[in-house]
Protein backbone atom coordinates (compact mmCIF):
# COMPACT_ATOMS: atom_id res chain seq x y z
CA UNK A 1 0.00 0.00 0.00
CA UNK A 2 2.59 2.59 1.16
CA UNK A 3 6.23 1.90 0.38
CA UNK A 4 8.79 4.42 1.60
CA UNK A 5 12.21 3.49 0.34
CA UNK A 6 15.39 5.08 1.65
CA UNK A 7 14.13 8.64 1.74
CA UNK A 8 16.37 11.46 2.83
CA UNK A 9 15.25 15.03 3.43
CA UNK A 10 17.74 17.74 4.23
CA UNK A 11 16.87 21.30 5.27
CA UNK A 12 19.21 24.22 5.25
CA UNK A 13 18.63 26.34 8.31
CA UNK A 14 20.78 29.46 8.51
CA UNK A 15 23.55 27.77 6.54
CA UNK A 16 23.52 24.61 8.66
CA UNK A 17 22.41 21.31 7.16
CA UNK A 18 19.64 19.53 9.07
CA UNK A 19 18.80 15.98 8.11
CA UNK A 20 15.12 15.57 8.96
CA UNK A 21 15.03 12.08 7.41
CA UNK A 22 18.10 10.06 6.63
CA UNK A 23 17.79 6.99 4.42
CA UNK A 24 14.49 6.11 6.05
CA UNK A 25 12.29 3.24 4.87
CA UNK A 26 8.83 2.15 5.94
CA UNK A 27 6.14 -0.14 4.61
CA UNK A 28 2.47 0.20 5.57
CA UNK A 29 -0.22 -2.25 4.57
CA UNK A 30 -3.72 -1.35 3.48
CA UNK A 31 -6.04 -0.96 6.48
CA UNK A 32 -3.17 -0.62 8.90
CA UNK A 33 -3.09 2.03 11.66
CA UNK A 34 0.51 3.12 12.11
CA UNK A 35 1.63 5.63 14.72
CA UNK A 36 4.84 7.54 14.12
CA UNK A 37 6.37 8.56 17.39
CA UNK A 38 9.37 10.61 18.26
CA UNK A 39 10.67 13.73 19.87
CA UNK A 40 10.18 17.21 18.41
CA UNK A 41 12.34 17.83 15.33
CA UNK A 42 12.85 14.12 14.57
CA UNK A 43 11.14 14.48 11.17
CA UNK A 44 7.62 13.20 11.91
CA UNK A 45 5.81 15.96 10.01
CA UNK A 46 8.37 15.78 7.20
CA UNK A 47 7.63 12.09 6.85
CA UNK A 48 3.89 12.70 6.85
CA UNK A 49 4.11 15.46 4.21
CA UNK A 50 6.41 13.29 2.10
CA UNK A 51 3.87 10.44 2.18
CA UNK A 52 1.17 12.99 1.30
CA UNK A 53 2.96 14.08 -1.86
CA UNK A 54 3.47 17.58 -0.48
CA UNK A 55 7.17 17.47 0.29
CA UNK A 56 9.54 15.92 -2.19
CA UNK A 57 12.40 14.00 -0.52
CA UNK A 58 15.96 14.67 -1.67
CA UNK A 59 16.56 10.97 -2.11
CA UNK A 60 14.48 7.81 -2.15
CA UNK A 61 10.93 7.16 -3.26
CA UNK A 62 7.39 7.05 -1.96
CA UNK A 63 5.15 4.51 -3.65
CA UNK A 64 1.44 4.44 -2.90
CA UNK A 65 -0.83 1.79 -4.40
CA UNK A 66 1.95 1.05 -6.88
CA UNK A 67 2.34 4.72 -7.94
CA UNK A 68 5.65 6.46 -7.41
CA UNK A 69 4.24 9.71 -6.03
CA UNK A 70 7.15 12.00 -6.93
CA UNK A 71 7.52 10.61 -10.43
CA UNK A 72 4.12 12.08 -11.28
CA UNK A 73 3.80 15.56 -12.76
CA UNK A 74 2.62 18.13 -10.20
CA UNK A 75 -0.96 18.38 -11.47
CA UNK A 76 -1.34 14.60 -11.66
CA UNK A 77 0.02 14.31 -8.14
CA UNK A 78 -2.52 16.92 -6.99
CA UNK A 79 -5.39 14.87 -8.44
CA UNK A 80 -3.91 11.68 -6.98
CA UNK A 81 -3.70 13.32 -3.56
CA UNK A 82 -7.28 14.53 -3.78
CA UNK A 83 -8.50 11.02 -4.60
CA UNK A 84 -6.29 9.01 -2.28
CA UNK A 85 -5.50 10.99 0.84
CA UNK A 86 -7.06 12.99 3.62
CA UNK A 87 -5.12 15.34 5.91
CA UNK A 88 -5.72 16.43 9.49
CA UNK A 89 -3.36 18.82 11.26
CA UNK A 90 -2.90 20.01 14.81
CA UNK A 91 -3.76 23.59 13.76
CA UNK A 92 -6.94 22.45 11.91
CA UNK A 93 -6.39 24.83 8.93
CA UNK A 94 -10.07 25.57 8.65
CA UNK A 95 -11.08 28.38 6.28
CA UNK A 96 -12.11 31.22 8.60
CA UNK A 97 -14.91 32.68 6.47
CA UNK A 98 -16.70 29.37 5.88
CA UNK A 99 -18.98 27.72 8.40
CA UNK A 100 -18.58 24.11 9.60
CA UNK A 101 -20.68 22.61 6.82
CA UNK A 102 -18.87 24.61 4.14
CA UNK A 103 -15.46 23.74 5.57
CA UNK A 104 -16.31 20.03 5.44
CA UNK A 105 -17.37 20.47 1.81
CA UNK A 106 -14.10 22.19 0.78
CA UNK A 107 -12.55 19.03 -0.81
CA UNK A 108 -15.43 19.22 -3.30
CA UNK A 109 -13.47 22.05 -4.94
CA UNK A 110 -10.95 19.45 -6.08
CA UNK A 111 -13.17 16.36 -6.31
CA UNK A 112 -14.45 15.05 -9.60
CA UNK A 113 -18.10 14.61 -8.73
CA UNK A 114 -20.84 15.45 -6.29
CA UNK A 115 -20.49 15.68 -2.52
CA UNK A 116 -21.67 12.39 -0.98
CA UNK A 117 -24.50 13.92 1.04
CA UNK A 118 -25.27 10.75 3.06
CA UNK A 119 -21.68 10.41 4.15
CA UNK A 120 -21.58 14.12 4.96
CA UNK A 121 -24.60 13.72 7.23
CA UNK A 122 -23.15 10.60 8.82
CA UNK A 123 -19.83 12.36 9.58
CA UNK A 124 -21.60 15.38 11.07
CA UNK A 125 -23.65 13.06 13.28
CA UNK A 126 -20.73 10.81 14.28
CA UNK A 127 -18.49 13.74 15.13
CA UNK A 128 -21.21 15.59 17.03
CA UNK A 129 -21.26 18.67 14.80
CA UNK A 130 -24.96 18.80 14.00
CA UNK A 131 -25.64 21.80 16.24
CA UNK A 132 -22.61 23.70 14.95
CA UNK A 133 -22.89 23.40 11.20
CA UNK A 134 -23.65 27.11 10.69
CA UNK A 135 -20.87 28.31 12.95
CA UNK A 136 -17.59 29.70 11.69
CA UNK A 137 -14.27 28.39 13.09
CA UNK A 138 -13.96 31.45 15.33
CA UNK A 139 -17.13 30.34 17.13
CA UNK A 140 -15.96 26.75 17.73
CA UNK A 141 -14.02 25.08 20.52
CA UNK A 142 -10.69 23.36 19.75
CA UNK A 143 -12.38 19.97 19.79
CA UNK A 144 -15.10 21.10 17.40
CA UNK A 145 -12.52 22.58 15.06
CA UNK A 146 -10.55 19.34 15.02
CA UNK A 147 -13.70 17.29 14.46
CA UNK A 148 -14.60 19.56 11.58
CA UNK A 149 -11.12 19.11 10.10
CA UNK A 150 -11.47 15.34 10.49
CA UNK A 151 -14.86 15.31 8.79
CA UNK A 152 -13.34 17.33 5.94
CA UNK A 153 -10.50 14.80 5.59
CA UNK A 154 -12.85 11.80 5.57
CA UNK A 155 -15.62 13.19 3.33
CA UNK A 156 -14.53 11.49 0.13
CA UNK A 157 -13.43 8.25 1.91
CA UNK A 158 -9.73 8.46 1.07
CA UNK A 159 -7.58 5.34 1.07
CA UNK A 160 -5.13 6.94 3.49
CA UNK A 161 -5.61 9.38 6.36
CA UNK A 162 -2.55 11.37 7.36
CA UNK A 163 -2.95 12.87 10.81
CA UNK A 164 -0.41 15.15 12.43
CA UNK A 165 -0.71 15.66 16.20
CA UNK A 166 -4.46 15.78 15.91
CA UNK A 167 -5.16 15.36 19.59
CA UNK A 168 -2.53 17.85 20.74
CA UNK A 169 -5.07 20.54 21.63
CA UNK A 170 -7.96 18.31 22.68
CA UNK A 171 -9.44 17.29 25.99
CA UNK A 172 -10.05 13.62 26.83
CA UNK A 173 -13.64 13.63 25.63
CA UNK A 174 -12.70 15.04 22.26
CA UNK A 175 -9.75 12.66 21.98
CA UNK A 176 -12.17 9.79 22.38
CA UNK A 177 -14.56 11.10 19.77
CA UNK A 178 -11.72 11.59 17.32
CA UNK A 179 -10.13 8.21 18.03
CA UNK A 180 -13.47 6.42 17.70
CA UNK A 181 -13.91 8.04 14.35
CA UNK A 182 -10.44 6.91 13.28
CA UNK A 183 -11.19 3.32 14.30
CA UNK A 184 -14.47 3.43 12.38
CA UNK A 185 -12.55 4.64 9.34
CA UNK A 186 -9.97 1.85 9.78
CA UNK A 187 -12.75 -0.72 10.10
CA UNK A 188 -14.10 0.47 6.79
CA UNK A 189 -10.71 -0.32 5.22
CA UNK A 190 -8.88 2.97 5.63
CA UNK A 191 -5.18 3.21 6.29
CA UNK A 192 -4.06 5.63 9.00
CA UNK A 193 -0.69 7.25 9.53
CA UNK A 194 -0.80 9.13 12.79
CA UNK A 195 2.05 11.33 13.93
CA UNK A 196 2.09 11.96 17.66
CA UNK A 197 4.35 12.11 20.66
CA UNK A 198 1.51 10.95 22.92
CA UNK A 199 2.65 7.44 23.86
CA UNK A 200 -0.75 6.41 25.23
CA UNK A 201 -2.41 7.36 21.99
CA UNK A 202 0.25 5.66 19.89
CA UNK A 203 -0.24 2.45 21.80
CA UNK A 204 -3.80 2.26 20.40
CA UNK A 205 -2.37 1.94 16.88
CA UNK A 206 -1.59 -1.39 15.21
CA UNK A 207 2.06 -0.52 15.03
CA UNK A 208 4.37 2.17 16.36
CA UNK A 209 7.27 3.47 14.29
CA UNK A 210 9.86 5.29 16.32
CA UNK A 211 11.76 8.19 14.76
CA UNK A 212 14.86 9.52 16.36
CA UNK A 213 16.60 12.87 16.03
CA UNK A 214 19.63 12.59 13.73
CA UNK B 1 -18.85 24.08 -3.82
CA UNK B 2 -17.52 26.41 -6.46
CA UNK B 3 -14.61 28.83 -6.52
CA UNK B 4 -17.10 31.66 -7.12
CA UNK B 5 -18.82 30.86 -3.81
CA UNK B 6 -15.50 30.89 -1.97
CA UNK B 7 -14.68 34.28 -3.51
CA UNK B 8 -18.04 35.72 -2.39
CA UNK B 9 -17.55 34.46 1.15
CA UNK B 10 -13.99 35.77 1.30
CA UNK B 11 -15.11 39.23 0.14
CA UNK B 12 -17.78 39.28 2.85
CA UNK B 13 -15.22 38.25 5.44
CA UNK B 14 -12.47 40.70 4.43
CA UNK B 15 -14.54 43.74 3.60
CA UNK B 16 -11.78 46.27 4.22
CA UNK B 17 -9.40 44.63 1.75
CA UNK B 18 -12.18 44.50 -0.83
CA UNK B 19 -13.25 48.09 -0.15
CA UNK B 20 -9.69 49.40 -0.50
CA UNK B 21 -9.17 47.53 -3.77
CA UNK B 22 -12.53 48.80 -5.01
CA UNK B 23 -11.67 52.34 -3.98
CA UNK B 24 -8.45 52.07 -5.94
CA UNK B 25 -10.30 51.03 -9.11
CA UNK B 26 -12.95 53.70 -8.56
CA UNK B 27 -10.30 56.41 -8.22
CA UNK B 28 -8.65 55.25 -11.44
CA UNK B 29 -11.94 55.10 -13.37
CA UNK B 30 -13.12 58.43 -11.92
CA UNK B 31 -9.90 60.11 -13.04
CA UNK B 32 -10.34 58.80 -16.59
CA UNK B 33 -14.07 59.51 -16.84
CA UNK B 34 -13.93 62.95 -15.24
CA UNK B 35 -11.11 64.00 -17.57
CA UNK B 36 -13.06 62.78 -20.60
CA UNK B 37 -16.21 64.50 -19.31
CA UNK B 38 -14.45 67.80 -18.67
CA UNK B 39 -12.88 67.71 -22.13
CA UNK B 40 -16.28 66.87 -23.59
CA UNK B 41 -17.83 69.80 -21.71
CA UNK B 42 -15.00 72.01 -22.92
CA UNK B 43 -15.71 70.94 -26.51
CA UNK B 44 -19.43 71.57 -26.05
CA UNK B 45 -18.68 75.03 -24.68
CA UNK B 46 -16.33 75.75 -27.58
CA UNK B 47 -19.03 74.67 -30.01
CA UNK B 48 -21.56 76.83 -28.18
CA UNK B 49 -19.26 79.90 -28.18
CA UNK B 50 -18.35 79.48 -31.84
CA UNK B 51 -22.00 78.95 -32.82
CA UNK B 52 -22.99 82.05 -30.86
CA UNK B 53 -20.26 84.13 -32.47
CA UNK B 54 -21.10 82.77 -35.91
CA UNK B 55 -24.75 83.61 -35.31
CA UNK B 56 -23.83 87.13 -34.18
CA UNK B 57 -21.63 87.58 -37.24
CA UNK B 58 -24.34 86.24 -39.50
CA UNK B 59 -26.89 88.61 -38.00
CA UNK B 60 -24.45 91.49 -38.41
CA UNK B 61 -23.69 90.49 -41.97
CA UNK B 62 -27.39 90.02 -42.76
CA UNK B 63 -28.04 93.49 -41.43
CA UNK B 64 -25.13 94.91 -43.47
CA UNK B 65 -26.34 92.99 -46.51
CA UNK B 66 -29.75 94.63 -46.24
CA UNK B 67 -28.14 98.03 -45.68
CA UNK B 68 -25.92 97.64 -48.74
CA UNK B 69 -28.77 96.44 -50.86
CA UNK B 70 -30.60 99.65 -50.02
CA UNK B 71 -27.48 101.82 -50.35
CA UNK B 72 -26.60 100.20 -53.66
CA UNK B 73 -30.01 100.98 -55.00
CA UNK B 74 -29.86 104.56 -53.75
CA UNK B 75 -26.47 105.18 -55.29
CA UNK B 76 -27.60 104.14 -58.72
CA UNK B 77 -26.27 101.98 -61.51
CA UNK B 78 -22.84 100.55 -60.89
CA UNK B 79 -22.32 98.30 -63.90
CA UNK B 80 -21.60 99.36 -67.42
CA UNK B 81 -22.11 96.93 -70.32
CA UNK B 82 -20.22 98.24 -73.33
CA UNK B 83 -19.42 97.02 -76.86
CA UNK B 84 -16.51 94.62 -76.82
CA UNK B 85 -14.35 96.77 -79.09
CA UNK B 86 -14.78 99.81 -76.88
CA UNK B 87 -11.51 101.15 -75.45
CA UNK B 88 -12.21 101.75 -71.77
CA UNK B 89 -9.67 104.60 -71.66
CA UNK B 90 -11.90 106.52 -74.04
CA UNK B 91 -14.85 105.95 -71.76
CA UNK B 92 -12.90 107.37 -68.82
CA UNK B 93 -11.75 110.30 -70.96
CA UNK B 94 -15.14 111.17 -72.46
CA UNK B 95 -17.52 109.77 -69.83
CA UNK B 96 -19.34 107.74 -72.47
CA UNK B 97 -18.60 105.08 -75.05
CA UNK B 98 -17.65 105.90 -78.61
CA UNK B 99 -18.59 102.46 -80.01
CA UNK B 100 -22.12 101.17 -80.54
CA UNK B 101 -24.04 97.96 -80.20
CA UNK B 102 -27.54 96.83 -81.19
CA UNK B 103 -30.38 97.96 -78.94
CA UNK B 104 -31.74 94.39 -78.99
CA UNK B 105 -28.89 93.35 -76.66
CA UNK B 106 -30.87 94.69 -73.75
CA UNK B 107 -33.84 92.48 -74.73
CA UNK B 108 -31.55 89.43 -74.82
CA UNK B 109 -30.29 90.17 -71.29
CA UNK B 110 -33.81 90.80 -70.03
CA UNK B 111 -34.94 87.42 -71.35
CA UNK B 112 -32.07 85.46 -69.85
CA UNK B 113 -32.59 83.42 -66.66
CA UNK B 114 -30.35 83.51 -63.57
CA UNK B 115 -28.93 86.96 -64.16
CA UNK B 116 -27.06 88.38 -61.20
CA UNK B 117 -27.76 91.90 -62.35
CA UNK B 118 -30.81 94.07 -61.74
CA UNK B 119 -32.39 97.08 -63.45
CA UNK B 120 -31.31 97.26 -67.09
CA UNK B 121 -31.16 100.69 -68.66
CA UNK B 122 -30.11 101.00 -72.35
CA UNK B 123 -28.71 104.36 -73.36
CA UNK B 124 -27.24 106.22 -76.25
CA UNK B 125 -24.97 109.10 -75.27
CA UNK B 126 -22.90 111.45 -77.31
CA UNK B 127 -21.16 114.72 -76.69
CA UNK B 128 -22.41 117.27 -79.21
CA UNK B 129 -22.38 120.96 -79.77
CA UNK B 130 -25.92 122.19 -79.20
CA UNK B 131 -26.33 124.15 -82.41
CA UNK B 132 -29.16 126.35 -81.15
CA UNK B 133 -27.29 127.41 -77.98
CA UNK B 134 -23.68 126.98 -79.12
CA UNK B 135 -22.91 124.89 -76.03
CA UNK B 136 -21.21 121.53 -75.67
CA UNK B 137 -23.59 119.12 -74.06
CA UNK B 138 -24.07 115.41 -73.59
CA UNK B 139 -27.19 114.21 -75.31
CA UNK B 140 -28.45 111.04 -73.70
CA UNK B 141 -31.28 108.97 -75.05
CA UNK B 142 -33.04 106.51 -72.76
CA UNK B 143 -36.16 104.40 -73.00
CA UNK B 144 -36.45 103.62 -69.34
CA UNK B 145 -35.67 100.34 -67.60
CA UNK B 146 -36.27 97.08 -69.39
CA UNK B 147 -37.98 94.58 -67.09
CA UNK B 148 -36.58 91.05 -66.69
CA UNK B 149 -38.82 88.39 -68.16
CA UNK B 150 -38.00 85.79 -65.49
CA UNK B 151 -37.92 87.97 -62.38
CA UNK B 152 -40.54 89.61 -60.26
CA UNK B 153 -41.10 93.17 -61.48
CA UNK B 154 -39.26 95.82 -59.47
CA UNK B 155 -39.92 99.47 -59.05
CA UNK B 156 -37.70 101.20 -61.67
CA UNK B 157 -34.80 103.32 -60.47
CA UNK B 158 -35.18 105.55 -63.49
CA UNK B 159 -38.38 106.16 -65.43
CA UNK B 160 -38.55 106.71 -69.19
CA UNK B 161 -38.42 110.20 -70.63
CA UNK B 162 -41.64 110.65 -72.66
CA UNK B 163 -41.28 111.52 -76.32
CA UNK B 164 -41.03 115.22 -77.04
CA UNK B 165 -39.80 115.98 -73.54
CA UNK B 166 -36.41 116.39 -71.95
CA UNK B 167 -34.73 116.35 -68.57
CA UNK B 168 -32.04 118.95 -68.30
CA UNK B 169 -28.90 118.99 -66.16
CA UNK B 170 -28.27 121.56 -63.42
CA UNK B 171 -25.52 123.61 -65.14
CA UNK B 172 -27.54 123.91 -68.33
CA UNK B 173 -30.86 125.01 -66.83
CA UNK B 174 -29.12 127.40 -64.43
CA UNK B 175 -26.98 129.09 -67.09
CA UNK B 176 -29.79 129.24 -69.65
CA UNK B 177 -32.49 130.22 -67.14
CA UNK B 178 -34.69 127.31 -68.20
CA UNK B 179 -37.72 126.21 -66.17
CA UNK B 180 -40.03 123.19 -66.30
CA UNK B 181 -42.53 123.63 -69.14
CA UNK B 182 -40.21 125.73 -71.28
CA UNK B 183 -39.82 124.66 -74.85
CA UNK B 184 -36.32 124.19 -76.22
CA UNK B 185 -35.07 123.14 -79.66
CA UNK B 186 -32.25 120.69 -80.22
CA UNK B 187 -31.10 120.08 -83.76
CA UNK B 188 -34.34 121.60 -85.07
CA UNK B 189 -36.59 119.38 -82.92
CA UNK B 190 -38.69 120.87 -80.14
CA UNK B 191 -38.74 119.42 -76.62
CA UNK B 192 -40.67 120.47 -73.53
CA UNK B 193 -38.61 120.61 -70.31
CA UNK B 194 -40.12 117.95 -68.05
CA UNK B 195 -37.65 118.18 -65.19
CA UNK B 196 -34.69 120.28 -64.10
CA UNK B 197 -32.18 118.16 -62.17
CA UNK B 198 -30.48 119.16 -58.93
CA UNK B 199 -26.73 119.55 -59.01
CA UNK B 200 -24.87 116.24 -59.09
CA UNK B 201 -21.34 117.60 -59.43
CA UNK B 202 -20.52 115.49 -62.45
CA UNK B 203 -21.07 115.30 -66.18
CA UNK B 204 -24.82 114.88 -65.56
CA UNK B 205 -24.94 118.65 -64.92
CA UNK B 206 -24.35 119.30 -68.68
CA UNK B 207 -26.51 116.39 -69.88
CA UNK B 208 -29.90 116.46 -71.56
CA UNK B 209 -31.97 113.26 -71.44
CA UNK B 210 -34.51 112.59 -74.18
CA UNK B 211 -36.34 109.51 -75.48
CA UNK B 212 -33.97 106.86 -76.91
CA UNK B 213 -35.73 106.64 -80.22
CA UNK B 214 -35.54 110.41 -80.70
CA UNK B 215 -31.87 110.47 -79.72
CA UNK B 216 -31.14 107.68 -82.25
CA UNK B 217 -32.82 109.82 -84.94
CA UNK B 218 -31.03 113.01 -83.92
CA UNK B 219 -27.64 111.29 -83.72
CA UNK B 220 -28.32 109.24 -86.81
CA UNK B 221 -27.82 105.92 -84.97
CA UNK B 222 -31.05 104.01 -85.58
CA UNK B 223 -31.41 100.85 -83.45
CA UNK B 224 -28.09 101.51 -81.69
CA UNK B 225 -27.05 102.12 -78.15
CA UNK B 226 -23.58 102.56 -76.68
CA UNK B 227 -24.14 101.39 -73.14
CA UNK B 228 -26.41 99.37 -70.94
CA UNK B 229 -26.40 100.54 -67.35
CA UNK B 230 -27.18 97.91 -64.77
CA UNK B 231 -27.20 97.37 -61.06
CA UNK B 232 -25.30 94.64 -59.34
CA UNK B 233 -26.03 94.04 -55.72
CA UNK B 234 -23.01 93.86 -53.46
CA UNK B 235 -24.87 91.80 -50.92
CA UNK B 236 -22.47 88.92 -51.31
CA UNK B 237 -19.49 90.83 -52.71
CA UNK B 238 -16.90 89.67 -55.21
CA UNK B 239 -19.36 88.44 -57.83
CA UNK B 240 -18.18 90.63 -60.75
CA UNK B 241 -16.42 87.69 -62.33
CA UNK B 242 -19.63 85.68 -62.30
CA UNK B 243 -21.56 88.60 -63.77
CA UNK B 244 -19.00 88.92 -66.57
CA UNK B 245 -19.23 85.22 -67.30
CA UNK B 246 -23.02 85.36 -67.34
CA UNK B 247 -23.23 88.42 -69.59
CA UNK B 248 -20.54 87.16 -71.95
CA UNK B 249 -22.29 83.82 -72.27
CA UNK B 250 -25.33 85.54 -73.81
CA UNK B 251 -23.67 88.65 -75.26
CA UNK B 252 -20.17 87.67 -76.32
CA UNK B 253 -19.71 90.99 -78.14
CA UNK B 254 -19.85 93.00 -74.94
CA UNK B 255 -17.69 93.78 -71.94
CA UNK B 256 -18.69 94.54 -68.36
CA UNK B 257 -17.14 97.24 -66.13
CA UNK B 258 -17.86 98.15 -62.61
CA UNK B 259 -17.95 101.80 -61.80
CA UNK B 260 -15.67 102.75 -58.91
CA UNK B 261 -18.32 103.83 -56.53
CA UNK B 262 -18.98 104.36 -52.88
CA UNK B 263 -21.01 101.17 -53.04
CA UNK B 264 -17.91 99.27 -53.99
CA UNK B 265 -15.89 100.84 -51.20
CA UNK B 266 -18.60 100.13 -48.69
CA UNK B 267 -18.98 96.61 -49.98
CA UNK B 268 -15.26 96.11 -49.56
CA UNK B 269 -15.51 97.45 -46.04
CA UNK B 270 -18.35 95.04 -45.38
CA UNK B 271 -16.34 92.16 -46.82
CA UNK B 272 -13.38 93.17 -44.68
CA UNK B 273 -15.62 93.25 -41.60
CA UNK B 274 -16.87 89.77 -42.49
CA UNK B 275 -13.30 88.56 -42.94
CA UNK B 276 -12.24 90.08 -39.62
CA UNK B 277 -15.21 88.47 -37.87
CA UNK B 278 -14.28 85.14 -39.40
CA UNK B 279 -10.67 85.59 -38.35
CA UNK B 280 -11.79 86.48 -34.83
CA UNK B 281 -13.81 83.25 -34.68
CA UNK B 282 -10.85 81.28 -36.01
CA UNK B 283 -8.60 82.91 -33.40
CA UNK B 284 -11.09 81.99 -30.67
CA UNK B 285 -11.23 78.40 -31.95
CA UNK B 286 -7.44 78.24 -32.07
CA UNK B 287 -7.09 79.67 -28.57
CA UNK B 288 -9.59 77.16 -27.20
CA UNK B 289 -7.92 74.33 -29.13
CA UNK B 290 -4.56 75.31 -27.62
CA UNK B 291 -6.08 75.40 -24.16
CA UNK B 292 -7.68 72.01 -24.78
CA UNK B 293 -4.35 70.64 -25.91
CA UNK B 294 -2.77 71.90 -22.69
CA UNK B 295 -5.49 70.19 -20.67
CA UNK B 296 -5.08 67.01 -22.71
CA UNK B 297 -1.33 67.08 -22.05
CA UNK B 298 -1.91 67.55 -18.34
CA UNK B 299 -4.43 64.70 -18.35
CA UNK B 300 -1.95 62.57 -20.30
CA UNK B 301 0.41 62.89 -17.34
CA UNK B 302 -2.04 62.72 -14.46
CA UNK B 303 -4.30 59.90 -15.69
CA UNK B 304 -1.52 57.33 -16.32
CA UNK B 305 0.00 58.31 -12.97
CA UNK B 306 -3.31 57.68 -11.20
CA UNK B 307 -3.76 54.41 -13.11
CA UNK B 308 -0.25 53.28 -12.21
CA UNK B 309 -0.76 54.21 -8.55
CA UNK B 310 -4.03 52.29 -8.52
CA UNK B 311 -2.43 49.23 -10.09
CA UNK B 312 0.47 49.32 -7.60
CA UNK B 313 -1.98 49.80 -4.74
CA UNK B 314 -4.04 46.80 -5.89
CA UNK B 315 -0.86 44.72 -6.20
CA UNK B 316 0.05 45.56 -2.59
CA UNK B 317 -3.44 44.86 -1.31
CA UNK B 318 -3.56 41.51 -3.09
CA UNK B 319 -0.09 40.62 -1.82
CA UNK B 320 -1.38 41.33 1.69
CA UNK B 321 -4.41 39.19 0.95
CA UNK B 322 -2.20 36.33 -0.23
CA UNK B 323 -0.11 36.54 2.96
CA UNK B 324 -3.24 36.58 5.09
CA UNK B 325 -4.61 33.50 3.31
CA UNK B 326 -1.43 31.44 3.43
CA UNK B 327 -2.93 28.75 5.66
CA UNK B 328 -6.13 28.64 3.59
CA UNK B 329 -4.15 28.22 0.38
CA UNK B 330 -1.99 25.53 2.04
CA UNK B 331 -4.98 23.41 3.04
CA UNK B 332 -6.68 23.93 -0.34
CA UNK B 333 -3.55 22.68 -2.06
CA UNK B 334 -3.36 19.77 0.41
CA UNK B 335 -6.92 18.64 -0.34
CA UNK B 336 -6.10 18.67 -4.04
CA UNK B 337 -7.16 22.09 -5.35
CA UNK B 338 -4.96 22.79 -8.34
CA UNK B 339 -2.89 25.88 -9.14
CA UNK B 340 -5.38 27.20 -11.69
CA UNK B 341 -8.21 27.13 -9.14
CA UNK B 342 -6.03 28.94 -6.58
CA UNK B 343 -5.33 31.63 -9.20
CA UNK B 344 -9.04 31.85 -9.95
CA UNK B 345 -9.69 32.64 -6.27
CA UNK B 346 -7.77 35.88 -6.70
CA UNK B 347 -8.45 36.72 -10.32
CA UNK B 348 -12.21 36.31 -9.98
CA UNK B 349 -12.11 38.65 -7.02
CA UNK B 350 -10.06 41.11 -9.08
CA UNK B 351 -12.58 40.83 -11.92
CA UNK B 352 -15.49 41.70 -9.65
CA UNK B 353 -13.56 44.57 -8.14
CA UNK B 354 -12.91 45.79 -11.69
CA UNK B 355 -16.55 45.50 -12.79
CA UNK B 356 -18.05 47.13 -9.69
CA UNK B 357 -15.29 49.75 -9.70
CA UNK B 358 -15.97 50.51 -13.37
CA UNK B 359 -19.70 51.05 -12.77
CA UNK B 360 -19.22 53.21 -9.67
CA UNK B 361 -16.24 55.04 -11.16
CA UNK B 362 -18.09 55.81 -14.38
CA UNK B 363 -21.09 57.29 -12.57
CA UNK B 364 -18.91 59.27 -10.14
CA UNK B 365 -16.53 60.32 -12.94
CA UNK B 366 -19.30 61.65 -15.15
CA UNK B 367 -20.96 63.31 -12.15
CA UNK B 368 -17.69 64.78 -10.86
CA UNK B 369 -16.67 65.92 -14.34
CA UNK B 370 -20.07 67.58 -14.77
CA UNK B 371 -19.71 69.40 -11.45
CA UNK B 372 -16.16 70.53 -12.25
CA UNK B 373 -17.12 71.45 -15.80
CA UNK B 374 -20.30 73.18 -14.63
CA UNK B 375 -22.56 71.46 -17.14
CA UNK B 376 -25.19 68.78 -16.67
CA UNK B 377 -26.45 67.13 -19.80
CA UNK B 378 -27.54 63.68 -20.93
CA UNK B 379 -25.24 64.20 -23.92
CA UNK B 380 -22.34 63.63 -21.51
CA UNK B 381 -23.30 59.95 -21.22
CA UNK B 382 -20.53 58.53 -23.33
CA UNK B 383 -21.38 54.96 -24.38
CA UNK B 384 -18.00 54.12 -26.00
CA UNK B 385 -16.25 55.40 -22.85
CA UNK B 386 -18.57 53.28 -20.70
CA UNK B 387 -17.83 50.18 -22.79
CA UNK B 388 -14.08 50.90 -22.68
CA UNK B 389 -14.17 51.36 -18.90
CA UNK B 390 -16.23 48.18 -18.37
CA UNK B 391 -13.66 46.23 -20.38
CA UNK B 392 -10.46 47.92 -19.25
CA UNK B 393 -11.10 48.30 -15.50
CA UNK B 394 -11.53 44.54 -14.86
CA UNK B 395 -8.62 43.89 -17.20
CA UNK B 396 -6.33 46.27 -15.30
CA UNK B 397 -7.55 44.85 -12.01
CA UNK B 398 -6.80 41.30 -13.20
CA UNK B 399 -3.36 42.38 -14.46
CA UNK B 400 -2.64 43.96 -11.06
CA UNK B 401 -3.78 40.80 -9.24
CA UNK B 402 -1.94 38.46 -11.59
CA UNK B 403 1.44 38.40 -9.83
CA UNK B 404 -0.05 37.91 -6.33
CA UNK B 405 -2.32 35.18 -7.77
CA UNK B 406 0.68 33.40 -9.32
CA UNK B 407 2.59 33.68 -6.04
CA UNK B 408 -0.40 32.22 -4.18
CA UNK B 409 -0.81 29.35 -6.63
CA UNK B 410 2.89 28.48 -6.44
CA UNK B 411 3.01 28.66 -2.68
CA UNK B 412 4.48 25.46 -1.25
CA UNK B 413 1.74 23.94 0.95
CA UNK B 414 4.34 21.95 2.86
CA UNK B 415 5.95 25.19 4.02
CA UNK B 416 2.67 26.36 5.54
CA UNK B 417 1.62 23.04 7.00
CA UNK B 418 5.07 22.46 8.50
CA UNK B 419 5.00 25.76 10.33
CA UNK B 420 2.92 24.22 13.08
Short mmCIF file of C-alpha atoms in Angstrom, two decimals, chain B residues 23 38 83 101 125-126 184 312 356 362:
data_model
loop_
_atom_site.label_atom_id
_atom_site.label_comp_id
_atom_site.label_asym_id
_atom_site.label_seq_id
_atom_site.Cartn_x
_atom_site.Cartn_y
_atom_site.Cartn_z
CA UNK B 23 -11.67 52.34 -3.98
CA UNK B 38 -14.45 67.80 -18.67
CA UNK B 83 -19.42 97.02 -76.86
CA UNK B 101 -24.04 97.96 -80.20
CA UNK B 125 -24.97 109.10 -75.27
CA UNK B 126 -22.90 111.45 -77.31
CA UNK B 184 -36.32 124.19 -76.22
CA UNK B 312 0.47 49.32 -7.60
CA UNK B 356 -18.05 47.13 -9.69
CA UNK B 362 -18.09 55.81 -14.38
#
